[in-house]
Amino acid sequence: MTDEEIEPFLQHLQKRVPFSKQELEELLSYFREKKIKKRQFIIQPEFVARHRSYVLEGAFRAYVIDDGGEEHTIQFAIEDWWISDYNSYVYQTPATMFVVALEDSVILQIDYDSEQKLKAAHHRYETFFRIMAERSAAYQQRRVISNLTRTAEERYNDFAERYPLIVQRVPQYALASYLGMTTEFLSRIRNKKMKKKS
Amino acid sequence: MTDEEIEPFLQHLQKRVPFSKQELEELLSYFREKKIKKRQFIIQPEFVARHRSYVLEGAFRAYVIDDGGEEHTIQFAIEDWWISDYNSYVYQTPATMFVVALEDSVILQIDYDSEQKLKAAHHRYETFFRIMAERSAAYQQRRVISNLTRTAEERYNDFAERYPLIVQRVPQYALASYLGMTTEFLSRIRNKKMKKKS
DNA sequence: TTTATTTCCTGACCTGGTTCATTTTGTGGG
DNA sequence: CCCACAAAATGAACCAGGTCAGGAAATAAA
């Protein structure tokens, strides 16, 4: 991986913790670049999630399948986002999610043991992962609140406003299942909007 | 606060990170015990949440009020749990939640600046708060998944099985709003169950 | 460029859960 | 012990969003 390719990743790291040149280099040495084809899985149920992945290019979707066989999207990730089965990775237990590439993608992966080593070795790295976890918790909580307090249409509007890039790139049925509604209902919401505009 | 009173707290800390006697003492010196009367608020919207609180005794409830004036419970906390407005505390922005005591309670509070100092001073403390954040993120995510994949009745049954103590102690309307249903509907679910048992 | 497959749209009907209004039970305070 | 008020239960009408089924577009494969 060339310096240019990973520039966004370096920016990402330094925005969270002001690492020195050397620290960045050490940190970087634990990450491996990987190219993933559309429809390829990087995590599957039963297997333990061994990596945490940063998306350099492309898009992913994490989802579970319920008892009735329905898919429910748990998370999306495009450029500059992280993705994994959080529970599985953090506690090193078998995953319950699928994580699949929605497009041909390029990711940077760190494996669990390396992360542990890094965190143990330097306070700085521990801080970085603490901040990651905090942001993640805050994000999840906003989602819980949105689910509890807003209607299906409001949830869609909020999401579309906040993450327009994701709305453009992911298939509708995936977005619908993320927002907690059927693809049919989301289709209706969208078409209602279209008519208003004209 | 006597050693005996805070024994559960010490256990709690050491279950997460194997602190030394001195470390525990330093950590402890940053916490202040506080008695809170039933119906008293420890966090309110508009004000920044300055503390993170560990419940030694009693019970709390965090909730938001939506545009329509409805309350939605975001979190419960009984003995051995932490509570705050997570977003407000972590980012030091104005709270959106109320946190109120459901019973006369005793809590241990640490304030934001002290926590920052502790985390900066010792790797050990940073690790502790990293673990807290990870657990919190994992918990929230399980809740998101439960909301997406289960019916109202299933959510109640799951919760009742996992947290029987909380179900016994909190008012029904608070539990209903936590589970994302009306108090009337929860009442029906419960009464249906009662009949089956007899 | 044709065919196959996946995604999206649309209409008719259905239901889990809500709303509203009223009654019953519980409970904390004086 | 009683009263005032908060919490829980119950019935009936209603609705946001789901289900089912068929067809139209869009993508991908060959």
Coordinates of C-alpha atoms (C1' of nucleotides) in Angstrom, one line a residue:
Chain A
M1 CA 0.0 0.0 0.0
T2 CA 1.4 3.4 -1.0
D3 CA 1.4 6.4 1.1
E4 CA -1.1 8.1 -1.1
E5 CA -3.7 5.4 -1.0
I6 CA -3.7 5.3 2.8
E7 CA -3.7 9.0 3.3
P8 CA -7.4 9.1 4.4
F9 CA -6.6 6.4 7.0
L10 CA -3.8 8.5 8.5
Q11 CA -6.0 11.5 8.6
H12 CA -8.7 9.3 10.3
L13 CA -6.2 8.2 13.0
Q14 CA -4.8 11.6 13.7
K15 CA -8.2 13.2 13.9
R16 CA -8.8 11.0 17.0
V17 CA -5.4 10.9 18.7
P18 CA -2.4 13.1 17.8
F19 CA 0.0 10.3 17.0
S20 CA 3.7 10.9 16.2
K21 CA 5.2 9.8 12.9
Q22 CA 6.8 6.8 14.6
E23 CA 3.6 5.8 16.3
L24 CA 1.7 6.0 13.1
E25 CA 4.2 3.8 11.4
E26 CA 4.1 1.2 14.1
L27 CA 0.3 1.2 14.1
L28 CA 0.2 1.0 10.4
S29 CA 2.5 -2.0 10.4
Y30 CA -0.2 -4.1 12.0
F31 CA -2.7 -3.4 9.3
R32 CA -3.0 -5.4 6.1
E33 CA -4.6 -4.2 2.9
K34 CA -7.2 -6.5 1.3
K35 CA -9.2 -6.3 -1.8
I36 CA -12.8 -7.7 -1.6
K37 CA -15.1 -8.4 -4.5
K38 CA -18.7 -7.5 -4.5
R39 CA -20.9 -10.1 -2.8
Q40 CA -17.9 -11.5 -1.0
F41 CA -18.3 -12.1 2.8
I42 CA -15.7 -11.0 5.3
I43 CA -17.7 -12.3 8.3
Q44 CA -20.1 -15.1 8.7
P45 CA -22.2 -16.6 11.6
E46 CA -20.5 -19.4 13.6
F47 CA -17.0 -18.1 12.8
V48 CA -15.3 -15.8 15.3
A49 CA -14.7 -12.3 13.8
R50 CA -10.9 -12.1 13.8
H51 CA -10.6 -8.7 12.3
R52 CA -11.7 -5.1 12.5
S53 CA -11.8 -3.5 9.1
Y54 CA -11.4 0.1 7.9
V55 CA -12.9 0.8 4.5
L56 CA -10.5 2.6 2.2
E57 CA -12.8 2.1 -0.9
G58 CA -16.1 0.5 -1.4
A59 CA -19.1 -0.3 0.7
F60 CA -20.2 -3.1 3.1
R61 CA -23.3 -4.2 4.9
A62 CA -23.6 -6.1 8.2
Y63 CA -26.9 -8.0 8.8
V64 CA -28.5 -10.8 10.8
I65 CA -31.1 -13.3 9.8
D66 CA -34.0 -13.7 12.2
D67 CA -36.0 -16.9 13.1
G68 CA -38.4 -16.2 10.2
G69 CA -35.6 -16.0 7.7
E70 CA -35.8 -12.2 7.3
E71 CA -32.6 -10.1 6.9
H72 CA -32.0 -7.1 9.1
T73 CA -29.3 -4.7 8.4
I74 CA -27.3 -3.7 11.4
Q75 CA -24.7 -1.5 9.9
F76 CA -23.4 0.0 6.7
A77 CA -19.8 1.1 6.1
I78 CA -18.4 3.2 3.2
E79 CA -15.1 5.0 2.9
D80 CA -13.6 6.1 6.2
W81 CA -15.9 3.8 8.3
W82 CA -15.0 0.7 10.3
I83 CA -17.0 -2.5 10.2
S84 CA -17.0 -5.9 12.0
D85 CA -19.4 -8.0 14.1
Y86 CA -18.7 -5.9 17.1
N87 CA -19.8 -8.4 19.7
S88 CA -18.0 -11.2 18.1
Y89 CA -14.8 -9.2 17.7
V90 CA -14.7 -7.7 21.1
Y91 CA -15.5 -10.8 23.0
Q92 CA -14.0 -13.3 20.5
T93 CA -17.2 -15.3 20.4
P94 CA -18.9 -16.8 17.3
A95 CA -20.4 -14.2 15.1
T96 CA -24.2 -13.8 14.5
M97 CA -23.8 -11.5 11.6
F98 CA -22.9 -11.6 8.0
V99 CA -20.7 -8.8 6.6
V100 CA -20.7 -8.6 2.9
A101 CA -19.3 -6.3 0.3
L102 CA -21.9 -4.3 -1.6
E103 CA -19.2 -3.2 -4.2
D104 CA -15.7 -4.1 -5.1
S105 CA -13.8 -2.8 -2.1
V106 CA -10.4 -2.2 -0.5
I107 CA -10.1 -2.5 3.3
L108 CA -7.4 -2.3 6.0
Q109 CA -7.6 -5.0 8.6
I110 CA -6.1 -5.4 12.0
D111 CA -6.5 -8.8 13.8
Y112 CA -7.6 -9.2 17.4
D113 CA -4.3 -10.3 18.8
S114 CA -2.4 -7.4 17.2
E115 CA -5.0 -5.0 18.6
Q116 CA -4.5 -6.5 22.1
K117 CA -0.8 -6.2 21.8
L118 CA -0.9 -2.6 20.6
K119 CA -3.3 -1.6 23.4
A120 CA -1.1 -3.3 26.0
A121 CA 2.1 -1.8 24.7
H122 CA 1.2 1.9 24.5
H123 CA -1.2 4.1 26.4
R124 CA -1.7 6.0 23.1
Y125 CA -3.2 3.1 21.3
E126 CA -5.4 2.2 24.2
T127 CA -6.7 5.7 24.1
F128 CA -7.4 5.4 20.4
F129 CA -9.5 2.3 20.8
R130 CA -11.3 3.7 23.8
I131 CA -12.4 6.6 21.7
M132 CA -13.5 4.2 18.9
A133 CA -15.7 2.4 21.5
E134 CA -17.1 5.5 22.9
R135 CA -18.2 6.8 19.5
S136 CA -19.6 3.4 18.7
A137 CA -21.7 3.4 21.9
A138 CA -22.9 6.9 21.2
Y139 CA -23.9 6.1 17.7
Q140 CA -25.8 3.0 18.7
Q141 CA -27.7 4.9 21.4
R142 CA -28.8 7.6 18.9
R143 CA -30.1 4.8 16.8
V144 CA -32.1 3.2 19.7
I145 CA -33.6 6.7 20.5
S146 CA -34.5 7.2 16.8
N147 CA -36.2 3.8 16.7
L148 CA -38.2 4.6 19.9
T149 CA -39.2 8.1 19.1
R150 CA -39.7 8.4 15.4
T151 CA -42.1 7.1 12.8
A152 CA -40.8 5.1 9.8
E153 CA -41.1 8.1 7.5
E154 CA -39.2 10.3 10.0
R155 CA -36.5 7.7 10.4
Y156 CA -36.0 7.7 6.6
N157 CA -35.9 11.4 6.3
D158 CA -33.5 11.8 9.2
F159 CA -31.2 9.2 7.7
A160 CA -31.4 10.6 4.2
E161 CA -30.4 14.0 5.5
R162 CA -27.6 12.7 7.6
Y163 CA -26.1 10.1 5.3
P164 CA -27.0 11.1 1.8
L165 CA -24.0 9.2 0.3
I166 CA -25.1 5.9 1.9
V167 CA -28.7 6.3 0.7
Q168 CA -27.4 6.7 -2.9
R169 CA -25.2 3.7 -2.8
V170 CA -27.0 0.9 -1.0
P171 CA -29.9 -1.2 -2.3
Q172 CA -33.3 -0.2 -1.1
Y173 CA -34.2 -3.4 0.6
A174 CA -31.0 -3.1 2.7
L175 CA -31.8 0.4 3.7
A176 CA -35.4 -0.5 4.6
S177 CA -34.3 -3.3 6.8
Y178 CA -31.8 -1.0 8.5
L179 CA -34.5 1.5 9.2
G180 CA -36.8 -1.2 10.5
M181 CA -39.4 -1.3 7.8
T182 CA -40.3 -3.3 4.7
T183 CA -38.9 -2.5 1.3
E184 CA -42.5 -2.0 0.1
F185 CA -43.1 0.6 2.7
L186 CA -39.9 2.5 2.0
S187 CA -40.8 2.5 -1.7
R188 CA -44.1 4.2 -0.9
I189 CA -42.4 6.8 1.3
R190 CA -40.0 7.6 -1.5
N191 CA -42.7 7.9 -4.2
K192 CA -44.8 10.1 -2.1
K193 CA -41.9 12.4 -1.8
M194 CA -41.2 12.3 -5.6
K195 CA -44.8 13.5 -6.3
K196 CA -44.5 16.4 -4.0
K197 CA -41.5 17.7 -5.8
S198 CA -43.2 17.8 -9.1
Chain B
M1 CA -18.1 5.9 52.8
T2 CA -16.9 2.8 54.7
D3 CA -15.0 -0.1 53.2
E4 CA -18.0 -2.4 53.6
E5 CA -20.4 -0.2 51.8
I6 CA -18.3 0.1 48.7
E7 CA -17.2 -3.5 48.6
P8 CA -19.5 -4.2 45.6
F9 CA -17.9 -1.3 43.8
L10 CA -14.4 -2.6 44.4
Q11 CA -15.5 -6.0 43.1
H12 CA -16.9 -4.3 40.1
L13 CA -13.7 -2.5 39.3
Q14 CA -11.5 -5.5 39.8
K15 CA -13.7 -7.8 37.7
R16 CA -12.8 -5.5 34.7
V17 CA -9.2 -4.6 35.4
P18 CA -6.9 -6.2 38.0
F19 CA -6.0 -3.0 39.8
S20 CA -3.5 -2.9 42.7
K21 CA -4.4 -1.8 46.2
Q22 CA -2.9 1.6 45.5
E23 CA -4.5 2.1 42.2
L24 CA -7.9 1.2 43.7
E25 CA -7.4 3.8 46.4
E26 CA -6.4 6.5 44.0
L27 CA -9.3 5.7 41.7
L28 CA -11.7 5.7 44.7
S29 CA -10.5 9.1 45.9
Y30 CA -12.0 10.6 42.8
F31 CA -15.5 9.3 43.5
R32 CA -18.0 11.0 45.8
E33 CA -20.9 9.3 47.5
K34 CA -24.3 10.9 47.1
K35 CA -27.7 10.1 48.5
I36 CA -30.6 10.7 46.1
K37 CA -34.2 10.7 47.0
K38 CA -36.9 9.1 45.0
R39 CA -38.2 11.3 42.2
Q40 CA -35.0 13.4 42.3
F41 CA -33.3 14.2 39.0
I42 CA -29.5 13.8 38.6
I43 CA -29.5 14.8 34.9
Q44 CA -31.8 17.2 33.0
P45 CA -32.0 18.4 29.4
E46 CA -30.1 21.5 28.5
F47 CA -27.6 21.0 31.3
V48 CA -24.3 19.2 30.5
A49 CA -24.0 15.8 32.3
R50 CA -21.0 16.4 34.5
H51 CA -20.9 13.0 36.1
R52 CA -20.9 9.3 35.5
S53 CA -22.7 7.5 38.3
Y54 CA -22.3 4.0 39.7
V55 CA -25.4 2.8 41.6
L56 CA -24.6 1.4 45.1
E57 CA -28.2 1.2 46.1
G58 CA -31.5 2.0 44.5
A59 CA -32.7 2.4 41.0
F60 CA -32.7 5.0 38.2
R61 CA -34.3 5.6 34.9
A62 CA -33.1 7.6 31.9
Y63 CA -35.6 8.9 29.4
V64 CA -36.2 11.3 26.7
I65 CA -39.4 13.2 25.7
D66 CA -40.3 13.2 22.0
D67 CA -42.0 16.0 20.0
G68 CA -45.4 14.6 20.9
G69 CA -44.6 14.8 24.6
E70 CA -44.3 11.0 25.1
E71 CA -41.6 9.6 27.4
H72 CA -39.2 7.0 26.1
T73 CA -37.1 5.1 28.5
I74 CA -33.5 4.8 27.3
Q75 CA -31.9 3.0 30.2
F76 CA -32.5 1.5 33.7
A77 CA -29.9 1.2 36.3
I78 CA -30.0 -0.7 39.6
E79 CA -27.2 -1.9 41.9
D80 CA -23.9 -2.4 40.2
W81 CA -24.9 -0.5 37.0
W82 CA -23.7 2.8 35.7
I83 CA -25.9 5.6 34.5
S84 CA -25.6 9.0 32.8
D85 CA -26.6 10.7 29.6
Y86 CA -23.9 9.0 27.7
N87 CA -23.7 11.4 24.7
S88 CA -23.8 14.4 26.9
Y89 CA -21.2 13.1 29.3
V90 CA -18.7 11.8 26.7
Y91 CA -18.9 14.8 24.4
Q92 CA -19.7 17.4 27.2
T93 CA -22.7 18.7 25.3
P94 CA -26.1 19.6 26.7
A95 CA -28.1 16.6 27.7
T96 CA -31.3 15.5 26.0
M97 CA -32.3 13.1 28.7
F98 CA -33.8 13.1 32.2
V99 CA -32.2 10.7 34.7
V100 CA -34.4 10.3 37.7
A101 CA -34.3 8.1 40.9
L102 CA -37.1 5.5 41.0
E103 CA -36.3 4.8 44.7
D104 CA -34.2 6.4 47.4
S105 CA -30.7 5.6 46.2
V106 CA -27.0 5.9 46.9
I107 CA -24.6 6.5 44.1
L108 CA -20.8 7.0 43.5
Q109 CA -20.0 9.8 41.1
I110 CA -17.0 10.8 39.2
D111 CA -16.9 14.1 37.3
Y112 CA -15.7 14.5 33.8
D113 CA -12.5 16.4 34.5
S114 CA -11.4 13.8 37.0
E115 CA -12.0 11.0 34.6
Q116 CA -10.0 12.8 32.0
K117 CA -7.1 13.3 34.4
L118 CA -7.2 9.6 35.5
K119 CA -7.3 8.3 31.9
A120 CA -4.3 10.6 31.0
A121 CA -2.3 9.7 34.1
H122 CA -2.4 5.9 33.9
H123 CA -2.7 3.4 31.2
R124 CA -4.6 1.2 33.6
Y125 CA -7.5 3.7 34.0
E126 CA -7.6 4.3 30.3
T127 CA -8.1 0.5 29.9
F128 CA -10.9 0.5 32.4
F129 CA -12.9 3.1 30.6
R130 CA -12.2 1.5 27.3
I131 CA -13.7 -1.6 28.6
M132 CA -16.7 0.3 29.9
A133 CA -17.3 1.9 26.5
E134 CA -16.9 -1.5 24.7
R135 CA -19.5 -3.1 26.9
S136 CA -21.8 -0.2 26.5
A137 CA -21.6 -0.4 22.7
A138 CA -22.2 -4.1 22.7
Y139 CA -25.2 -3.7 24.9
Q140 CA -26.7 -1.0 22.7
Q141 CA -26.2 -3.1 19.7
R142 CA -28.0 -6.1 21.2
R143 CA -30.9 -3.7 21.8
V144 CA -31.0 -2.5 18.3
I145 CA -31.0 -6.0 17.0
S146 CA -33.8 -7.0 19.4
N147 CA -35.9 -4.0 18.2
L148 CA -35.4 -5.0 14.6
T149 CA -35.9 -8.7 14.9
R150 CA -38.5 -9.4 17.6
T151 CA -42.1 -8.7 18.2
A152 CA -43.3 -6.7 21.2
E153 CA -44.2 -9.8 23.1
E154 CA -40.9 -11.5 22.4
R155 CA -39.0 -8.4 23.5
Y156 CA -40.8 -8.4 26.8
N157 CA -40.2 -12.1 27.3
D158 CA -36.5 -11.8 26.5
F159 CA -36.1 -8.9 28.8
A160 CA -38.1 -10.5 31.7
E161 CA -35.9 -13.6 31.4
R162 CA -32.6 -11.6 31.3
Y163 CA -33.4 -8.9 33.8
P164 CA -36.0 -10.3 36.2
L165 CA -34.9 -8.0 39.0
I166 CA -35.5 -4.9 36.9
V167 CA -38.9 -6.1 35.8
Q168 CA -40.0 -6.4 39.4
R169 CA -38.8 -3.0 40.5
V170 CA -39.7 -0.5 37.8
P171 CA -43.1 0.8 37.0
Q172 CA -44.9 -0.8 34.0
Y173 CA -45.2 2.3 31.9
A174 CA -41.4 2.8 32.2
L175 CA -40.7 -0.7 31.1
A176 CA -43.2 -0.5 28.3
S177 CA -41.6 2.7 26.9
Y178 CA -38.2 1.0 27.2
L179 CA -39.4 -2.0 25.2
G180 CA -41.0 0.3 22.6
M181 CA -44.7 -0.3 23.2
T182 CA -47.6 1.3 25.0
T183 CA -48.3 0.6 28.6
E184 CA -51.8 -0.8 27.6
F185 CA -50.2 -3.3 25.3
L186 CA -47.7 -4.5 27.9
S187 CA -50.6 -4.9 30.3
R188 CA -52.3 -7.2 27.8
I189 CA -49.2 -9.3 27.2
R190 CA -48.8 -9.8 30.9
N191 CA -52.4 -10.7 31.6
K192 CA -52.4 -13.2 28.7
K193 CA -49.5 -14.9 30.5
M194 CA -51.3 -14.9 33.9
K195 CA -54.2 -16.8 32.4
K196 CA -52.0 -19.4 30.9
K197 CA -50.4 -20.1 34.2
S198 CA -53.7 -20.8 36.0
Chain C
dT1 C1' -28.1 -8.1 -27.3
dT2 C1' -30.6 -11.5 -25.4
dT3 C1' -31.7 -13.8 -21.3
dA4 C1' -31.8 -14.4 -16.4
dT5 C1' -31.8 -12.6 -12.0
dT6 C1' -32.2 -9.2 -8.8
dT7 C1' -34.3 -5.0 -7.3
dC8 C1' -38.2 -2.0 -7.2
dC9 C1' -43.1 -0.6 -7.7
dT10 C1' -48.1 -0.9 -7.0
dG11 C1' -52.6 -2.3 -5.5
dA12 C1' -55.7 -4.9 -2.3
dC13 C1' -56.1 -6.6 1.9
dC14 C1' -54.7 -7.7 6.8
dT15 C1' -53.0 -7.3 11.7
dG16 C1' -50.0 -6.1 15.7
dG17 C1' -50.1 -2.5 18.2
dT18 C1' -52.1 2.3 19.3
dT19 C1' -55.6 5.5 20.9
dC20 C1' -59.0 7.0 23.7
dA21 C1' -62.2 6.7 27.3
dT22 C1' -63.5 4.6 31.6
dT23 C1' -62.9 1.7 35.5
dT24 C1' -60.2 -0.6 39.0
dT25 C1' -56.3 -1.2 41.9
dG26 C1' -52.4 0.4 44.4
dT27 C1' -49.8 3.6 47.4
dG28 C1' -47.7 7.2 49.8
dG29 C1' -48.6 11.1 52.9
dG30 C1' -51.0 13.6 56.5
Chain D
dC1 C1' -57.1 5.1 58.6
dC2 C1' -58.6 7.6 54.9
dC3 C1' -57.9 10.4 51.0
dA4 C1' -55.9 12.0 46.8
dC5 C1' -53.6 10.7 43.0
dA6 C1' -50.6 7.7 40.3
dA7 C1' -50.5 3.3 38.1
dA8 C1' -52.6 -0.6 35.9
dA9 C1' -56.5 -3.0 33.5
dT10 C1' -60.1 -3.3 30.0
dG11 C1' -63.0 -2.6 26.0
dA12 C1' -63.8 -0.8 21.3
dA13 C1' -62.5 1.7 17.4
dC14 C1' -58.7 2.7 14.5
dC15 C1' -54.3 3.0 11.8
dA16 C1' -49.2 2.7 10.6
dG17 C1' -47.0 -0.4 8.6
dG18 C1' -46.9 -5.4 7.0
dT19 C1' -48.2 -9.2 3.8
dC20 C1' -49.1 -11.2 -0.6
dA21 C1' -49.1 -11.3 -5.4
dG22 C1' -48.1 -9.7 -9.9
dG23 C1' -45.6 -6.8 -13.0
dA24 C1' -42.0 -3.4 -14.5
dA25 C1' -37.1 -1.7 -14.5
dA26 C1' -32.6 -2.2 -13.9
dT27 C1' -28.2 -5.1 -13.7
dA28 C1' -25.5 -8.7 -14.6
dA29 C1' -24.3 -12.7 -17.0
dA30 C1' -23.5 -15.3 -21.1

